[in-house]
Coordinates of C-alpha atoms and ligand atoms in Angstrom, one line a residue:
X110 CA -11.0 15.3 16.4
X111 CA -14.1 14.4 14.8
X112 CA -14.9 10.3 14.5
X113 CA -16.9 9.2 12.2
X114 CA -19.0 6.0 12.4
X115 CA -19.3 3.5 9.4
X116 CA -20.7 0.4 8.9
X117 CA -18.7 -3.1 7.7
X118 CA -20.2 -3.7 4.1
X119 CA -17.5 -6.7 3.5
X120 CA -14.5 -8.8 4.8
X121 CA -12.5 -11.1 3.7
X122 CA -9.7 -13.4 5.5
X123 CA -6.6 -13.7 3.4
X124 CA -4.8 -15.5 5.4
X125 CA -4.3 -16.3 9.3
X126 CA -2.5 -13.3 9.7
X127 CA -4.2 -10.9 7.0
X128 CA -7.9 -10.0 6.0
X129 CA -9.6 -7.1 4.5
X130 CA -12.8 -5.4 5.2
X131 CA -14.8 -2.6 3.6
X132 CA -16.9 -0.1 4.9
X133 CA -19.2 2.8 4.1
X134 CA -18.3 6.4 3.6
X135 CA -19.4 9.1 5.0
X136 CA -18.2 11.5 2.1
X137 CA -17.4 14.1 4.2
X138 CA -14.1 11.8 4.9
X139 CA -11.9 12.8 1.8
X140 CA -8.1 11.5 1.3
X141 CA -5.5 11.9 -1.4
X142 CA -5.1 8.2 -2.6
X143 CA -2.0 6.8 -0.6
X144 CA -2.6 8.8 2.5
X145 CA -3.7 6.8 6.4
X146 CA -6.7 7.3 8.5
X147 CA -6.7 7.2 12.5
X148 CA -9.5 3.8 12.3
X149 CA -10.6 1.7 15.0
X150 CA -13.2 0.3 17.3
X151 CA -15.2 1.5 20.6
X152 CA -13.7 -0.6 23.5
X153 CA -15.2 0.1 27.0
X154 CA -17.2 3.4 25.4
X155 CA -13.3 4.7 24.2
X156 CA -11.9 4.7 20.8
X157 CA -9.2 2.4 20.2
X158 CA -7.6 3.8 17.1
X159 CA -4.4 2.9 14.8
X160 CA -3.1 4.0 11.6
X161 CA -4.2 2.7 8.6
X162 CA -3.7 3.4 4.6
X163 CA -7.0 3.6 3.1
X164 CA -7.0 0.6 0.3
X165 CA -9.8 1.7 -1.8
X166 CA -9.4 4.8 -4.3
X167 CA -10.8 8.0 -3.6
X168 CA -13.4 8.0 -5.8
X169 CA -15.1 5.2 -4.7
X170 CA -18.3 5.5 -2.6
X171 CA -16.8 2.9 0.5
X172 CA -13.9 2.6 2.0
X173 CA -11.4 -0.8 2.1
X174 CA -8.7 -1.3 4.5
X175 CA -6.3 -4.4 4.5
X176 CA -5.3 -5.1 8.3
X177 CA -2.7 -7.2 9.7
X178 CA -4.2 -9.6 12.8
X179 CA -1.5 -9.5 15.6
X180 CA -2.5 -12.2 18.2
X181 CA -2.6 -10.3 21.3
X182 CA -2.7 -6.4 19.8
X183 CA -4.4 -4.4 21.4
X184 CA -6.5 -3.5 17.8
X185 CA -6.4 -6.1 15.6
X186 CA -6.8 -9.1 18.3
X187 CA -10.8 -7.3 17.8
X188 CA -10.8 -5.9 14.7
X189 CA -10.1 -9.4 13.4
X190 CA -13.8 -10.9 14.6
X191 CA -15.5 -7.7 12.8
X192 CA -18.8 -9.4 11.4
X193 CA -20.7 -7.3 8.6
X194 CA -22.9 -4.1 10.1
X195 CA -20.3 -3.7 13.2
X196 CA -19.6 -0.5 13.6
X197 CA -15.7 0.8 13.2
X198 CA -14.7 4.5 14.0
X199 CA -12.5 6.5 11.6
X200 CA -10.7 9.8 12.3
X201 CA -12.0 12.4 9.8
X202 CA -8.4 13.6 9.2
X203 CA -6.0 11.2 6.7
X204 CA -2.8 12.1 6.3
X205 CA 0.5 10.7 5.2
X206 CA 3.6 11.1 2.9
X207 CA 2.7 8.3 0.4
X208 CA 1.0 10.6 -2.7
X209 CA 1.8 11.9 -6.1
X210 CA 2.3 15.1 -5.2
X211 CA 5.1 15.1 -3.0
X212 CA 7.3 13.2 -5.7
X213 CA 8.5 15.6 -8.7
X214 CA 7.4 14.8 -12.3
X215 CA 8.7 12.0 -13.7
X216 CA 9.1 8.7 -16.3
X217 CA 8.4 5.8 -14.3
X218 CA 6.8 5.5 -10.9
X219 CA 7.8 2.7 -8.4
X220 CA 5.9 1.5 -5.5
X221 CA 7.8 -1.0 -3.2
X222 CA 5.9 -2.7 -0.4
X223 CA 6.0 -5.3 2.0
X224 CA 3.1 -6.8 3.7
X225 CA 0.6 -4.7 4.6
X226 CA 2.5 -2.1 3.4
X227 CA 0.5 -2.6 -0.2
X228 CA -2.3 -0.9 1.6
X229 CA -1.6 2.8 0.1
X230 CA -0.4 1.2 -3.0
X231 CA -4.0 -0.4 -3.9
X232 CA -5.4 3.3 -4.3
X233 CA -2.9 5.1 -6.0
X234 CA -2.1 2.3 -9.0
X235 CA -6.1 2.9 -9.2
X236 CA -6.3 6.5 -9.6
X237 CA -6.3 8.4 -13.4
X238 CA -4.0 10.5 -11.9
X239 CA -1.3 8.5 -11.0
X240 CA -1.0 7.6 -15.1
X241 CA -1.3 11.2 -16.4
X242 CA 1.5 11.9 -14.3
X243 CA 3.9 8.7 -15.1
X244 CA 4.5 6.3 -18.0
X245 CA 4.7 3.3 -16.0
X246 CA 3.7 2.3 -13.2
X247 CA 5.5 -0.9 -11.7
X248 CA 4.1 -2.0 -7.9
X249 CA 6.3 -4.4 -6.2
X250 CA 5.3 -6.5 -3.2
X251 CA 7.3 -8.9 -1.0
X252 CA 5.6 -11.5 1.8
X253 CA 6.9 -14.3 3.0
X254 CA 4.5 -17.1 1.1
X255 CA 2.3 -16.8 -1.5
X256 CA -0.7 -17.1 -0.2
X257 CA -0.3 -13.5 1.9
X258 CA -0.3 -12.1 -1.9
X259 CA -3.1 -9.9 -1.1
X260 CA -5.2 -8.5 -3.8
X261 CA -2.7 -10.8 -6.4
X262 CA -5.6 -11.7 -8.9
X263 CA -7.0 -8.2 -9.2
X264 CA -3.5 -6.4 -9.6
X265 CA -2.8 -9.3 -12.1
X266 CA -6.1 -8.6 -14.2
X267 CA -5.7 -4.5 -13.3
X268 CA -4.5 -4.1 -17.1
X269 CA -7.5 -6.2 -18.3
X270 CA -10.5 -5.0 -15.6
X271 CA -13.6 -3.7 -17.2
X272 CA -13.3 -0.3 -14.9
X273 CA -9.4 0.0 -14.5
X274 CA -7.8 -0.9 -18.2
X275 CA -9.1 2.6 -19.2
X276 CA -7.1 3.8 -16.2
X277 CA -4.2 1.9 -16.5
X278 CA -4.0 1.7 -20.7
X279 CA -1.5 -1.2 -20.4
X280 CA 0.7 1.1 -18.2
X281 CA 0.7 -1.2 -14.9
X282 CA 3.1 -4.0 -14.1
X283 CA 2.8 -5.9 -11.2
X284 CA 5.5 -7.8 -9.4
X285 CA 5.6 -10.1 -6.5
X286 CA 8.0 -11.8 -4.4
X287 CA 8.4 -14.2 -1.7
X288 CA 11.1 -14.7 0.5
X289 CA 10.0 -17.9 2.2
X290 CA 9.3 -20.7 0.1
X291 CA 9.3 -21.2 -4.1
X292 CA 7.9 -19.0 -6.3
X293 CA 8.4 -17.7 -9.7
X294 CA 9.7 -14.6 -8.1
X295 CA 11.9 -15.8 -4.8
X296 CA 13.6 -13.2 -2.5
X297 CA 13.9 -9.3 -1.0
X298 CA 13.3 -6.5 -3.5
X299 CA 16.6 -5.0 -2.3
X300 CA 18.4 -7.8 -3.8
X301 CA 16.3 -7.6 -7.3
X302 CA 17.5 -3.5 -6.9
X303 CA 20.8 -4.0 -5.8
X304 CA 21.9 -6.6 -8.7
X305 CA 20.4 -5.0 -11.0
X306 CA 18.0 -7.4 -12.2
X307 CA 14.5 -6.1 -11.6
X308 CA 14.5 -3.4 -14.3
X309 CA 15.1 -6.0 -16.7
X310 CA 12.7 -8.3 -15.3
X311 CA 9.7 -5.9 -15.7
X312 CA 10.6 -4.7 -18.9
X313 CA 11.5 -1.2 -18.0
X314 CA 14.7 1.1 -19.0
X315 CA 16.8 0.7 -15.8
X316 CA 16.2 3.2 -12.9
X317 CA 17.5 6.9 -13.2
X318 CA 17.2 8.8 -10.3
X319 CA 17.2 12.0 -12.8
X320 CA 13.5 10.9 -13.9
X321 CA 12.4 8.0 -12.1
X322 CA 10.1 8.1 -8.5
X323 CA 9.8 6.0 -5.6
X324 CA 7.0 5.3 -2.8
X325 CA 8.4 3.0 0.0
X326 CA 6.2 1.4 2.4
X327 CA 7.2 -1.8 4.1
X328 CA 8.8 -2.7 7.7
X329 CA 11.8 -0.7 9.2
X330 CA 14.0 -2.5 8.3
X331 CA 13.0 -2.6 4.2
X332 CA 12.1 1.1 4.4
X333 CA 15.3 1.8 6.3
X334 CA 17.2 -0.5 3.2
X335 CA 15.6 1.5 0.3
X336 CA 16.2 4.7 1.4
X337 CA 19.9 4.0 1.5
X338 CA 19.9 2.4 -1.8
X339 CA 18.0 4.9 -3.0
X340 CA 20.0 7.3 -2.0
X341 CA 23.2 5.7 -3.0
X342 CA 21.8 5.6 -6.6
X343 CA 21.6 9.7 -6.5
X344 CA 17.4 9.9 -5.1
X345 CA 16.4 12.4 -2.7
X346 CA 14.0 11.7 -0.1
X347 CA 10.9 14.3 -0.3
X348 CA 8.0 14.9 1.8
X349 CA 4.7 17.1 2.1
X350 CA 6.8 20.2 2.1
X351 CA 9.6 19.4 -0.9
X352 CA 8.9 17.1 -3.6
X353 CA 11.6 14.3 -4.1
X354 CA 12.6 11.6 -5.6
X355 CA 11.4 8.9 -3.4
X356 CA 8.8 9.1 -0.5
X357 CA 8.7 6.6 2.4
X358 CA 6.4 5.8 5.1
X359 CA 6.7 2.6 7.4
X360 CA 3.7 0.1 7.2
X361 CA 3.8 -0.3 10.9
X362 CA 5.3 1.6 13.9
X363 CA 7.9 -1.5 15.8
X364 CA 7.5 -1.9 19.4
Ligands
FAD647 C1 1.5 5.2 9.0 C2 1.0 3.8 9.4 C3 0.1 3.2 8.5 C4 -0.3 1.9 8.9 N1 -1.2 1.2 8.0 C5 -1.6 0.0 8.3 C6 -2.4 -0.8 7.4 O1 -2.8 -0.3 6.3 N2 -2.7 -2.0 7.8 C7 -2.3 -2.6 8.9 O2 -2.6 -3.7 9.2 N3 -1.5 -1.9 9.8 C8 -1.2 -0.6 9.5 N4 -0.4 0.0 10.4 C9 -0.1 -0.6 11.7 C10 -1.4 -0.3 12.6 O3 -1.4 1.1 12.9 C11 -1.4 -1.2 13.9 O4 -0.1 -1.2 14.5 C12 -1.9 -2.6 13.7 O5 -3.2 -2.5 13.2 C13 -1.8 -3.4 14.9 O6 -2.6 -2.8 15.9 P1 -2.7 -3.5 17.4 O7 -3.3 -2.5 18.3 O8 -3.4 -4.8 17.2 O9 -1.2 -3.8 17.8 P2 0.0 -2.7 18.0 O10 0.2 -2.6 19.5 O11 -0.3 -1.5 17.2 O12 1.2 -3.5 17.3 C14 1.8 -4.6 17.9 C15 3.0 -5.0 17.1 O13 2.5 -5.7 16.0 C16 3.4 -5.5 14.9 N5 2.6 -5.0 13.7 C17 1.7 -4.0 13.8 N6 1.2 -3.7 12.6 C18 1.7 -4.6 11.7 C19 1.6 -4.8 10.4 N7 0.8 -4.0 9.6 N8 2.4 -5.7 9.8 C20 3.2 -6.5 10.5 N9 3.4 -6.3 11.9 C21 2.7 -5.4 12.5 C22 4.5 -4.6 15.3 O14 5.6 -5.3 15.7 C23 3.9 -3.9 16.5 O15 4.8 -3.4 17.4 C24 0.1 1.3 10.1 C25 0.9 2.0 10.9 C26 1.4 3.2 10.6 C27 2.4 3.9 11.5

């Protein structure tokens, strides 16, 4: 396994139990946009590493990641003080269900994530390739309050940026929800699904399984809830061997 070294560039604190950081890239580390890295810190001269979904598109010349800060994790109870120049490790092989290719052609793509699950999300709703293959593009994310909306104002201005409108040529819609307090969007995406509301909501012809695709990436228990609606609705799950109709991948493994 080869580690590469790379420096912190940029971070910022989302919250109290979010926060983003970029680094620089080795180019020699290439990803399909969606896919995890093995990243991490030295600790005691050994790698700590845990999975993570690269946030920034592939054809960018750093990398971003968007890490959750669990109080006494092993990881993140570090990786949360990172100060710009530290040092962070990254396994040179990504990997991961979460791309384009392992979803057959389609109409519309849907991307449904909870917290930190957005992570994959970010760089595929940011990559040309994403619209040549579908019409749409409609990202959903859930939290519990507004303020863990990561990365709200830029996937609210993704239609409008000076880079990404040429990518996204209107074809983006971007949809969050929050489970925990008001909002103008309140409660679990499996709800929106299951009474048949969302479609609707984001202005696109309601969900055939015939021609419509799904990434999941969220908790176990919201991955383990869309597969079966999913499923129900007449999807198949794919993966890097057979291409589907819907591809999951959990945000975070659960103790
Ligand atoms: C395929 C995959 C991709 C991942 N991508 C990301 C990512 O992009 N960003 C990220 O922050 N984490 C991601 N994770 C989780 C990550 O690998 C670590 O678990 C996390 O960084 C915490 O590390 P730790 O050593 O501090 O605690 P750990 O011992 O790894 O985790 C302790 C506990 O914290 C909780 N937890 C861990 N991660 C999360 C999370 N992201 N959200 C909510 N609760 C969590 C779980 O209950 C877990 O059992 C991913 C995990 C997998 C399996």
């Amino acid at each position: 396994m080869a580690l590469l070294k790379e420096k912190v560039t940029e971070i910022h604190h989302w919250t109290d139990k979010t926060f983003s950081f970029k680094t620089t890239r080795n180019m020699s580390f290439r990803f399909k946009n969606g896919e995890f890295a093995m990243i991490g810190l030295e600790i005691n001269g050994k790698p700590l590493l845990r999975a993570y979904s690269v946030v920034s598109p592939n054809h960018e010349d750093y990398l971003e990641f968007l890490s959750i800060k669990v109080p006494n994790g092993p990881l993140t109870s570090k990786l949360q003080h990172v100060k710009i120049d530290d040092e962070i490790i990254i396994n040179s092989k990504p990997t991961g269900t979460l791309v384009c290719d392992y979803l057959l052609p389609g109409r519309n793509l849907f991307l449904f994530s909870t917290g930190t699950g957005l992570a994959p999300f970010m760089s595929i709703v940011r990559d040309p390739e994403t619209y040549e293959k579908f019409e749409k593009v409609i990202l959903t994310h859930t939290v519990r309050t507004s303020k863990e909306l990561a990365y709200r104002d830029l996937l609210t201005n993704l239609n409008n940026d000076e880079v990404y409108s040429e990518v996204t040529r209107n074809n983006f819609i971007y949809f969050s929800t929050v489970t925990r307090e008001k909002w103008v969007n309140e409660g679990r995406i499996t709800d929106w699904i299951q009474e048949n509301t969302l479609w609707k909501k984001v202005g696109v012809e309601n969900f055939k399984p015939e021609i419509d695709r799904v990434m999941i990436c969220g908790s176990e228990e919201m991955t383990f809830d869309l597969k079966k609606i999913f499923e129900k609705l007449g999807s198949k799950e794919g993966s890097t061997k057979v291409q589907g109709g819907f591809v999951i991948e959990k945000a975070f493994a659960e103790k």
